[in-house]
Amino acid sequence: MASLRAATYNIHKCRGMDGRVRPARIVEVLRQLDADIIALQEVLSLEGEAEGRDQARFLADELGMHCALGENRRLRGASYGNVVLSRFPVRSSCNYDVSVPGRERRGCLRTDLELENGSVLHLFNVHLGTAFLERRHQARKLLEEELLRSRKFEGPRLVLGDFNEWTRGLVTQLLTAEFESADIQLHLQRTKTYPGLLPFMHLDHIYYDNSLVLDRVYLHRSLTAMVASDHLPLLAEFQLPKAV
């Protein structure tokens, strides 16, 4: 069986705990992960600008990975949203608006990836809102047939990102009913991961179809990662069946 390493990481616009915007530091962390697929949140990308502004392109070029960008809103003239970096070719991508009126615009980026075994993996990179009622609305939207439950999917689904949910709210309830969960309490014996230096919440999650076999879950806590962003990367390693 082939293996797959996937990561989710909110990079906070490449602004570290020291207040400095350093995309090169994020690259260092991503190289340490050595992941096949990386779901990034809070990425700022102004096309044609220097590395500090066109972060999606800079990170993809430095790592030599394919890139898909899902813009959720404009910020200071730049595209701001979710990004997927992948060692596998991107067949297609679609950014879904899961925003709630009166709240910050939020999105879910679906990226269809062509794996080495010829199958397709449907990756959903999620960044949900910070308000309780906002997330309840977004939870129901995620599980609509136009989004996670689409009948057009050919292969397994992998849902990961910053869900901004640290208790067992409706998002967690609905997703654990639909998917397997890479539960950090079960695999890491911990319930808090954010912020990295003094964690008091768990915001980042990974969900997957049962055709993927979970081998390992871990939180990347290198010295660089502890400073590069207010989040730490969460990783999961899977085994892929020959035909999925």
mmCIF file of N, CA and C in Angstrom, residues 13-130:
data_model
loop_
_atom_site.group_PDB
_atom_site.id
_atom_site.type_symbol
_atom_site.label_atom_id
_atom_site.label_comp_id
_atom_site.label_asym_id
_atom_site.label_seq_id
_atom_site.Cartn_x
_atom_site.Cartn_y
_atom_site.Cartn_z
ATOM 1 N N LYS A 13 -0.734 34.643 7.751
ATOM 2 C CA LYS A 13 -0.145 35.603 6.811
ATOM 3 C C LYS A 13 1.377 35.639 6.923
ATOM 4 N N CYS A 14 1.972 34.548 7.368
ATOM 5 C CA CYS A 14 3.429 34.425 7.554
ATOM 6 C C CYS A 14 3.957 35.347 8.651
ATOM 7 N N ARG A 15 3.072 35.834 9.482
ATOM 8 C CA ARG A 15 3.471 36.678 10.603
ATOM 9 C C ARG A 15 3.671 35.801 11.838
ATOM 10 N N GLY A 16 4.886 35.805 12.363
ATOM 11 C CA GLY A 16 5.224 34.941 13.471
ATOM 12 C C GLY A 16 4.878 35.525 14.825
ATOM 13 N N MET A 17 5.191 34.754 15.849
ATOM 14 C CA MET A 17 4.924 35.180 17.218
ATOM 15 C C MET A 17 5.789 36.378 17.617
ATOM 16 N N ASP A 18 6.836 36.635 16.839
ATOM 17 C CA ASP A 18 7.693 37.801 17.081
ATOM 18 C C ASP A 18 7.212 39.037 16.328
ATOM 19 N N GLY A 19 6.070 38.927 15.623
ATOM 20 C CA GLY A 19 5.516 40.048 14.887
ATOM 21 C C GLY A 19 6.112 40.266 13.513
ATOM 22 N N ARG A 20 7.066 39.438 13.087
ATOM 23 C CA ARG A 20 7.721 39.622 11.803
ATOM 24 C C ARG A 20 7.055 38.773 10.726
ATOM 25 N N VAL A 21 6.895 39.366 9.531
ATOM 26 C CA VAL A 21 6.372 38.639 8.376
ATOM 27 C C VAL A 21 7.558 38.019 7.644
ATOM 28 N N ARG A 22 7.674 36.689 7.734
ATOM 29 C CA ARG A 22 8.834 35.999 7.162
ATOM 30 C C ARG A 22 8.386 34.732 6.443
ATOM 31 N N PRO A 23 8.009 34.843 5.178
ATOM 32 C CA PRO A 23 7.620 33.658 4.412
ATOM 33 C C PRO A 23 8.711 32.593 4.345
ATOM 34 N N ALA A 24 9.969 33.005 4.324
ATOM 35 C CA ALA A 24 11.060 32.033 4.270
ATOM 36 C C ALA A 24 11.070 31.144 5.507
ATOM 37 N N ARG A 25 10.618 31.681 6.627
ATOM 38 C CA ARG A 25 10.542 30.883 7.853
ATOM 39 C C ARG A 25 9.441 29.825 7.735
ATOM 40 N N ILE A 26 8.340 30.188 7.095
ATOM 41 C CA ILE A 26 7.284 29.213 6.859
ATOM 42 C C ILE A 26 7.783 28.104 5.933
ATOM 43 N N VAL A 27 8.555 28.478 4.915
ATOM 44 C CA VAL A 27 9.145 27.474 4.019
ATOM 45 C C VAL A 27 9.992 26.487 4.809
ATOM 46 N N GLU A 28 10.768 26.993 5.743
ATOM 47 C CA GLU A 28 11.607 26.112 6.573
ATOM 48 C C GLU A 28 10.754 25.111 7.340
ATOM 49 N N VAL A 29 9.655 25.574 7.904
ATOM 50 C CA VAL A 29 8.758 24.674 8.629
ATOM 51 C C VAL A 29 8.158 23.640 7.682
ATOM 52 N N LEU A 30 7.713 24.080 6.505
ATOM 53 C CA LEU A 30 7.096 23.166 5.552
ATOM 54 C C LEU A 30 8.089 22.117 5.064
ATOM 55 N N ARG A 31 9.335 22.493 4.909
ATOM 56 C CA ARG A 31 10.353 21.504 4.526
ATOM 57 C C ARG A 31 10.539 20.471 5.639
ATOM 58 N N GLN A 32 10.459 20.907 6.871
ATOM 59 C CA GLN A 32 10.571 19.971 7.986
ATOM 60 C C GLN A 32 9.431 18.961 7.979
ATOM 61 N N LEU A 33 8.248 19.393 7.545
ATOM 62 C CA LEU A 33 7.091 18.496 7.527
ATOM 63 C C LEU A 33 7.260 17.375 6.514
ATOM 64 N N ASP A 34 7.853 17.695 5.366
ATOM 65 C CA ASP A 34 8.030 16.718 4.278
ATOM 66 C C ASP A 34 6.696 16.064 3.929
ATOM 67 N N ALA A 35 5.653 16.876 3.840
ATOM 68 C CA ALA A 35 4.311 16.361 3.560
ATOM 69 C C ALA A 35 4.058 16.305 2.056
ATOM 70 N N ASP A 36 3.224 15.365 1.646
ATOM 71 C CA ASP A 36 2.829 15.255 0.244
ATOM 72 C C ASP A 36 1.763 16.289 -0.105
ATOM 73 N N ILE A 37 0.919 16.607 0.859
ATOM 74 C CA ILE A 37 -0.185 17.542 0.672
ATOM 75 C C ILE A 37 -0.234 18.464 1.886
ATOM 76 N N ILE A 38 -0.339 19.773 1.642
ATOM 77 C CA ILE A 38 -0.380 20.742 2.732
ATOM 78 C C ILE A 38 -1.557 21.687 2.521
ATOM 79 N N ALA A 39 -2.443 21.744 3.497
ATOM 80 C CA ALA A 39 -3.563 22.684 3.480
ATOM 81 C C ALA A 39 -3.184 23.883 4.344
ATOM 82 N N LEU A 40 -3.109 25.050 3.732
ATOM 83 C CA LEU A 40 -2.717 26.277 4.422
ATOM 84 C C LEU A 40 -3.909 27.209 4.541
ATOM 85 N N GLN A 41 -4.005 27.899 5.672
ATOM 86 C CA GLN A 41 -5.032 28.919 5.869
ATOM 87 C C GLN A 41 -4.360 30.262 6.158
ATOM 88 N N GLU A 42 -5.107 31.332 5.906
ATOM 89 C CA GLU A 42 -4.641 32.709 6.117
ATOM 90 C C GLU A 42 -3.385 33.006 5.300
ATOM 91 N N VAL A 43 -3.521 32.807 3.989
ATOM 92 C CA VAL A 43 -2.424 33.068 3.052
ATOM 93 C C VAL A 43 -2.728 34.353 2.291
ATOM 94 N N LEU A 44 -1.746 35.244 2.218
ATOM 95 C CA LEU A 44 -1.883 36.541 1.556
ATOM 96 C C LEU A 44 -1.107 36.510 0.246
ATOM 97 N N SER A 45 -1.774 36.776 -0.874
ATOM 98 C CA SER A 45 -1.121 36.623 -2.178
ATOM 99 C C SER A 45 -1.485 37.758 -3.110
ATOM 100 N N LEU A 46 -0.512 38.603 -3.392
ATOM 101 C CA LEU A 46 -0.669 39.687 -4.357
ATOM 102 C C LEU A 46 0.214 39.352 -5.549
ATOM 103 N N GLU A 47 -0.407 38.963 -6.643
ATOM 104 C CA GLU A 47 0.317 38.445 -7.803
ATOM 105 C C GLU A 47 1.330 39.457 -8.317
ATOM 106 N N GLY A 48 2.542 38.944 -8.582
ATOM 107 C CA GLY A 48 3.596 39.776 -9.149
ATOM 108 C C GLY A 48 4.390 40.556 -8.132
ATOM 109 N N GLU A 49 4.001 40.487 -6.856
ATOM 110 C CA GLU A 49 4.707 41.232 -5.819
ATOM 111 C C GLU A 49 5.833 40.399 -5.206
ATOM 112 N N ALA A 50 6.579 40.993 -4.294
ATOM 113 C CA ALA A 50 7.678 40.319 -3.626
ATOM 114 C C ALA A 50 7.146 39.201 -2.749
ATOM 115 N N GLU A 51 8.052 38.343 -2.263
ATOM 116 C CA GLU A 51 7.669 37.140 -1.539
ATOM 117 C C GLU A 51 6.777 37.432 -0.335
ATOM 118 N N GLY A 52 6.948 38.576 0.302
ATOM 119 C CA GLY A 52 6.149 38.872 1.472
ATOM 120 C C GLY A 52 4.690 39.099 1.172
ATOM 121 N N ARG A 53 4.351 39.399 -0.113
ATOM 122 C CA ARG A 53 2.967 39.649 -0.488
ATOM 123 C C ARG A 53 2.388 38.498 -1.304
ATOM 124 N N ASP A 54 3.155 37.941 -2.237
ATOM 125 C CA ASP A 54 2.660 36.817 -3.043
ATOM 126 C C ASP A 54 3.090 35.511 -2.375
ATOM 127 N N GLN A 55 2.478 35.250 -1.248
ATOM 128 C CA GLN A 55 2.928 34.138 -0.413
ATOM 129 C C GLN A 55 2.638 32.772 -1.030
ATOM 130 N N ALA A 56 1.485 32.621 -1.673
ATOM 131 C CA ALA A 56 1.137 31.327 -2.264
ATOM 132 C C ALA A 56 2.167 30.916 -3.306
ATOM 133 N N ARG A 57 2.491 31.821 -4.211
ATOM 134 C CA ARG A 57 3.454 31.497 -5.266
ATOM 135 C C ARG A 57 4.840 31.280 -4.695
ATOM 136 N N PHE A 58 5.247 32.106 -3.742
ATOM 137 C CA PHE A 58 6.572 31.954 -3.139
ATOM 138 C C PHE A 58 6.721 30.586 -2.473
ATOM 139 N N LEU A 59 5.734 30.199 -1.669
ATOM 140 C CA LEU A 59 5.818 28.918 -0.971
ATOM 141 C C LEU A 59 5.832 27.759 -1.961
ATOM 142 N N ALA A 60 4.973 27.816 -2.975
ATOM 143 C CA ALA A 60 4.919 26.737 -3.968
ATOM 144 C C ALA A 60 6.233 26.629 -4.739
ATOM 145 N N ASP A 61 6.777 27.762 -5.166
ATOM 146 C CA ASP A 61 8.024 27.752 -5.935
ATOM 147 C C ASP A 61 9.192 27.245 -5.103
ATOM 148 N N GLU A 62 9.282 27.693 -3.853
ATOM 149 C CA GLU A 62 10.385 27.274 -2.996
ATOM 150 C C GLU A 62 10.351 25.772 -2.719
ATOM 151 N N LEU A 63 9.158 25.202 -2.652
ATOM 152 C CA LEU A 63 9.014 23.780 -2.343
ATOM 153 C C LEU A 63 8.892 22.922 -3.596
ATOM 154 N N GLY A 64 8.706 23.543 -4.754
ATOM 155 C CA GLY A 64 8.547 22.795 -5.990
ATOM 156 C C GLY A 64 7.263 21.977 -6.011
ATOM 157 N N MET A 65 6.168 22.565 -5.505
ATOM 158 C CA MET A 65 4.896 21.854 -5.402
ATOM 159 C C MET A 65 3.834 22.522 -6.265
ATOM 160 N N HIS A 66 2.823 21.736 -6.629
ATOM 161 C CA HIS A 66 1.656 22.284 -7.304
ATOM 162 C C HIS A 66 0.863 23.130 -6.302
ATOM 163 N N CYS A 67 0.094 24.084 -6.827
ATOM 164 C CA CYS A 67 -0.576 25.032 -5.942
ATOM 165 C C CYS A 67 -2.001 25.297 -6.420
ATOM 166 N N ALA A 68 -2.926 25.362 -5.469
ATOM 167 C CA ALA A 68 -4.301 25.795 -5.745
ATOM 168 C C ALA A 68 -4.668 26.843 -4.704
ATOM 169 N N LEU A 69 -5.296 27.927 -5.161
ATOM 170 C CA LEU A 69 -5.624 29.045 -4.284
ATOM 171 C C LEU A 69 -7.134 29.251 -4.250
ATOM 172 N N GLY A 70 -7.667 29.389 -3.040
ATOM 173 C CA GLY A 70 -9.076 29.702 -2.867
ATOM 174 C C GLY A 70 -9.218 31.045 -2.181
ATOM 175 N N GLU A 71 -9.573 32.074 -2.936
ATOM 176 C CA GLU A 71 -9.696 33.417 -2.366
ATOM 177 C C GLU A 71 -11.020 33.555 -1.615
ATOM 178 N N ASN A 72 -10.936 33.956 -0.362
ATOM 179 C CA ASN A 72 -12.139 34.201 0.436
ATOM 180 C C ASN A 72 -12.512 35.680 0.468
ATOM 181 N N ARG A 73 -11.503 36.547 0.398
ATOM 182 C CA ARG A 73 -11.761 37.990 0.346
ATOM 183 C C ARG A 73 -10.489 38.706 -0.072
ATOM 184 N N ARG A 74 -10.608 39.995 -0.351
ATOM 185 C CA ARG A 74 -9.455 40.831 -0.661
ATOM 186 C C ARG A 74 -8.993 41.521 0.608
ATOM 187 N N LEU A 75 -7.693 41.583 0.780
ATOM 188 C CA LEU A 75 -7.110 42.227 1.951
ATOM 189 C C LEU A 75 -5.955 43.100 1.491
ATOM 190 N N ARG A 76 -6.111 44.390 1.645
ATOM 191 C CA ARG A 76 -5.097 45.357 1.207
ATOM 192 C C ARG A 76 -4.709 45.124 -0.254
ATOM 193 N N GLY A 77 -5.714 44.835 -1.080
ATOM 194 C CA GLY A 77 -5.504 44.641 -2.509
ATOM 195 C C GLY A 77 -5.028 43.266 -2.911
ATOM 196 N N ALA A 78 -4.807 42.386 -1.943
ATOM 197 C CA ALA A 78 -4.289 41.044 -2.224
ATOM 198 C C ALA A 78 -5.362 39.984 -2.005
ATOM 199 N N SER A 79 -5.146 38.835 -2.628
ATOM 200 C CA SER A 79 -6.019 37.694 -2.410
ATOM 201 C C SER A 79 -5.710 37.081 -1.049
ATOM 202 N N TYR A 80 -6.755 36.797 -0.272
ATOM 203 C CA TYR A 80 -6.566 36.267 1.075
ATOM 204 C C TYR A 80 -7.473 35.056 1.255
ATOM 205 N N GLY A 81 -6.877 33.935 1.627
ATOM 206 C CA GLY A 81 -7.705 32.745 1.783
ATOM 207 C C GLY A 81 -6.893 31.491 2.032
ATOM 208 N N ASN A 82 -7.397 30.378 1.482
ATOM 209 C CA ASN A 82 -6.799 29.069 1.696
ATOM 210 C C ASN A 82 -5.960 28.662 0.488
ATOM 211 N N VAL A 83 -4.934 27.882 0.736
ATOM 212 C CA VAL A 83 -4.050 27.390 -0.321
ATOM 213 C C VAL A 83 -3.759 25.919 -0.081
ATOM 214 N N VAL A 84 -3.708 25.150 -1.166
ATOM 215 C CA VAL A 84 -3.265 23.756 -1.094
ATOM 216 C C VAL A 84 -1.969 23.629 -1.884
ATOM 217 N N LEU A 85 -0.960 23.060 -1.255
ATOM 218 C CA LEU A 85 0.288 22.703 -1.913
ATOM 219 C C LEU A 85 0.332 21.188 -2.030
ATOM 220 N N SER A 86 0.718 20.692 -3.199
ATOM 221 C CA SER A 86 0.648 19.250 -3.419
ATOM 222 C C SER A 86 1.796 18.765 -4.298
ATOM 223 N N ARG A 87 2.338 17.598 -3.943
ATOM 224 C CA ARG A 87 3.306 16.938 -4.809
ATOM 225 C C ARG A 87 2.618 16.239 -5.976
ATOM 226 N N PHE A 88 1.308 16.079 -5.857
ATOM 227 C CA PHE A 88 0.521 15.436 -6.903
ATOM 228 C C PHE A 88 -0.119 16.502 -7.793
ATOM 229 N N PRO A 89 -0.292 16.209 -9.078
ATOM 230 C CA PRO A 89 -0.931 17.177 -9.973
ATOM 231 C C PRO A 89 -2.342 17.514 -9.517
ATOM 232 N N VAL A 90 -2.723 18.761 -9.735
ATOM 233 C CA VAL A 90 -4.067 19.221 -9.417
ATOM 234 C C VAL A 90 -4.944 19.063 -10.654
ATOM 235 N N ARG A 91 -5.948 18.184 -10.572
ATOM 236 C CA ARG A 91 -6.860 17.995 -11.698
ATOM 237 C C ARG A 91 -7.825 19.165 -11.812
ATOM 238 N N SER A 92 -8.371 19.601 -10.698
ATOM 239 C CA SER A 92 -9.298 20.726 -10.680
ATOM 240 C C SER A 92 -9.421 21.237 -9.257
ATOM 241 N N SER A 93 -9.982 22.438 -9.106
ATOM 242 C CA SER A 93 -10.213 22.988 -7.781
ATOM 243 C C SER A 93 -11.451 23.865 -7.815
ATOM 244 N N CYS A 94 -12.065 24.033 -6.653
ATOM 245 C CA CYS A 94 -13.266 24.853 -6.534
ATOM 246 C C CYS A 94 -13.321 25.423 -5.131
ATOM 247 N N ASN A 95 -13.546 26.719 -5.026
ATOM 248 C CA ASN A 95 -13.639 27.359 -3.721
ATOM 249 C C ASN A 95 -15.106 27.633 -3.398
ATOM 250 N N TYR A 96 -15.579 27.094 -2.270
ATOM 251 C CA TYR A 96 -16.959 27.250 -1.853
ATOM 252 C C TYR A 96 -17.065 28.366 -0.812
ATOM 253 N N ASP A 97 -18.043 29.202 -0.981
ATOM 254 C CA ASP A 97 -18.301 30.285 -0.022
ATOM 255 C C ASP A 97 -19.156 29.730 1.114
ATOM 256 N N VAL A 98 -18.609 29.721 2.330
ATOM 257 C CA VAL A 98 -19.376 29.262 3.495
ATOM 258 C C VAL A 98 -19.573 30.420 4.474
ATOM 259 N N SER A 99 -19.587 31.629 3.939
ATOM 260 C CA SER A 99 -19.704 32.824 4.773
ATOM 261 C C SER A 99 -21.100 32.962 5.351
ATOM 262 N N VAL A 100 -21.180 33.675 6.459
ATOM 263 C CA VAL A 100 -22.437 34.018 7.114
ATOM 264 C C VAL A 100 -22.570 35.535 7.063
ATOM 265 N N PRO A 101 -23.740 36.061 6.673
ATOM 266 C CA PRO A 101 -23.909 37.518 6.591
ATOM 267 C C PRO A 101 -23.523 38.216 7.900
ATOM 268 N N GLY A 102 -22.772 39.302 7.751
ATOM 269 C CA GLY A 102 -22.350 40.070 8.910
ATOM 270 C C GLY A 102 -21.060 39.593 9.545
ATOM 271 N N ARG A 103 -20.528 38.477 9.044
ATOM 272 C CA ARG A 103 -19.264 37.939 9.578
ATOM 273 C C ARG A 103 -18.192 37.955 8.491
ATOM 274 N N GLU A 104 -16.936 37.742 8.889
ATOM 275 C CA GLU A 104 -15.835 37.682 7.930
ATOM 276 C C GLU A 104 -16.092 36.591 6.904
ATOM 277 N N ARG A 105 -15.724 36.852 5.655
ATOM 278 C CA ARG A 105 -15.918 35.867 4.595
ATOM 279 C C ARG A 105 -15.016 34.653 4.840
ATOM 280 N N ARG A 106 -15.609 33.465 4.691
ATOM 281 C CA ARG A 106 -14.907 32.209 4.936
ATOM 282 C C ARG A 106 -15.114 31.266 3.758
ATOM 283 N N GLY A 107 -14.189 30.320 3.589
ATOM 284 C CA GLY A 107 -14.297 29.419 2.455
ATOM 285 C C GLY A 107 -13.810 28.025 2.729
ATOM 286 N N CYS A 108 -14.185 27.141 1.813
ATOM 287 C CA CYS A 108 -13.710 25.758 1.796
ATOM 288 C C CYS A 108 -13.185 25.484 0.395
ATOM 289 N N LEU A 109 -11.910 25.217 0.282
ATOM 290 C CA LEU A 109 -11.263 24.979 -1.011
ATOM 291 C C LEU A 109 -11.193 23.476 -1.290
ATOM 292 N N ARG A 110 -11.905 23.035 -2.328
ATOM 293 C CA ARG A 110 -11.806 21.634 -2.749
ATOM 294 C C ARG A 110 -10.763 21.518 -3.847
ATOM 295 N N THR A 111 -9.833 20.588 -3.676
ATOM 296 C CA THR A 111 -8.799 20.341 -4.662
ATOM 297 C C THR A 111 -8.806 18.863 -5.005
ATOM 298 N N ASP A 112 -8.946 18.538 -6.280
ATOM 299 C CA ASP A 112 -8.950 17.157 -6.746
ATOM 300 C C ASP A 112 -7.544 16.811 -7.222
ATOM 301 N N LEU A 113 -6.925 15.861 -6.555
ATOM 302 C CA LEU A 113 -5.520 15.533 -6.790
ATOM 303 C C LEU A 113 -5.373 14.163 -7.438
ATOM 304 N N GLU A 114 -4.497 14.078 -8.438
ATOM 305 C CA GLU A 114 -4.237 12.826 -9.132
ATOM 306 C C GLU A 114 -3.086 12.099 -8.437
ATOM 307 N N LEU A 115 -3.407 11.010 -7.740
ATOM 308 C CA LEU A 115 -2.407 10.262 -6.997
ATOM 309 C C LEU A 115 -1.600 9.355 -7.919
ATOM 310 N N GLU A 116 -0.489 8.851 -7.389
ATOM 311 C CA GLU A 116 0.408 8.033 -8.201
ATOM 312 C C GLU A 116 -0.228 6.723 -8.626
ATOM 313 N N ASN A 117 -1.197 6.235 -7.856
ATOM 314 C CA ASN A 117 -1.850 4.975 -8.217
ATOM 315 C C ASN A 117 -2.980 5.174 -9.229
ATOM 316 N N GLY A 118 -3.112 6.390 -9.731
ATOM 317 C CA GLY A 118 -4.107 6.662 -10.751
ATOM 318 C C GLY A 118 -5.462 7.088 -10.224
ATOM 319 N N SER A 119 -5.652 7.051 -8.917
ATOM 320 C CA SER A 119 -6.932 7.444 -8.338
ATOM 321 C C SER A 119 -6.931 8.946 -8.031
ATOM 322 N N VAL A 120 -8.087 9.438 -7.623
ATOM 323 C CA VAL A 120 -8.263 10.854 -7.314
ATOM 324 C C VAL A 120 -8.586 11.009 -5.834
ATOM 325 N N LEU A 121 -7.925 11.946 -5.195
ATOM 326 C CA LEU A 121 -8.210 12.304 -3.812
ATOM 327 C C LEU A 121 -8.868 13.674 -3.794
ATOM 328 N N HIS A 122 -9.999 13.776 -3.108
ATOM 329 C CA HIS A 122 -10.710 15.046 -2.990
ATOM 330 C C HIS A 122 -10.369 15.669 -1.637
ATOM 331 N N LEU A 123 -9.576 16.711 -1.688
ATOM 332 C CA LEU A 123 -9.093 17.378 -0.477
ATOM 333 C C LEU A 123 -9.908 18.644 -0.232
ATOM 334 N N PHE A 124 -10.394 18.815 1.003
ATOM 335 C CA PHE A 124 -11.164 19.997 1.378
ATOM 336 C C PHE A 124 -10.401 20.755 2.454
ATOM 337 N N ASN A 125 -9.984 21.965 2.106
ATOM 338 C CA ASN A 125 -9.228 22.828 3.013
ATOM 339 C C ASN A 125 -10.199 23.858 3.592
ATOM 340 N N VAL A 126 -10.439 23.770 4.896
ATOM 341 C CA VAL A 126 -11.519 24.507 5.544
ATOM 342 C C VAL A 126 -10.971 25.555 6.511
ATOM 343 N N HIS A 127 -11.610 26.730 6.514
ATOM 344 C CA HIS A 127 -11.337 27.741 7.540
ATOM 345 C C HIS A 127 -12.676 28.345 7.946
ATOM 346 N N LEU A 128 -13.158 27.963 9.121
ATOM 347 C CA LEU A 128 -14.475 28.382 9.571
ATOM 348 C C LEU A 128 -14.394 29.584 10.503
ATOM 349 N N GLY A 129 -15.566 30.096 10.869
ATOM 350 C CA GLY A 129 -15.649 31.314 11.657
ATOM 351 C C GLY A 129 -15.403 31.108 13.137
ATOM 352 N N THR A 130 -15.292 32.219 13.841
ATOM 353 C CA THR A 130 -14.965 32.178 15.269
ATOM 354 C C THR A 130 -16.196 32.220 16.172
#
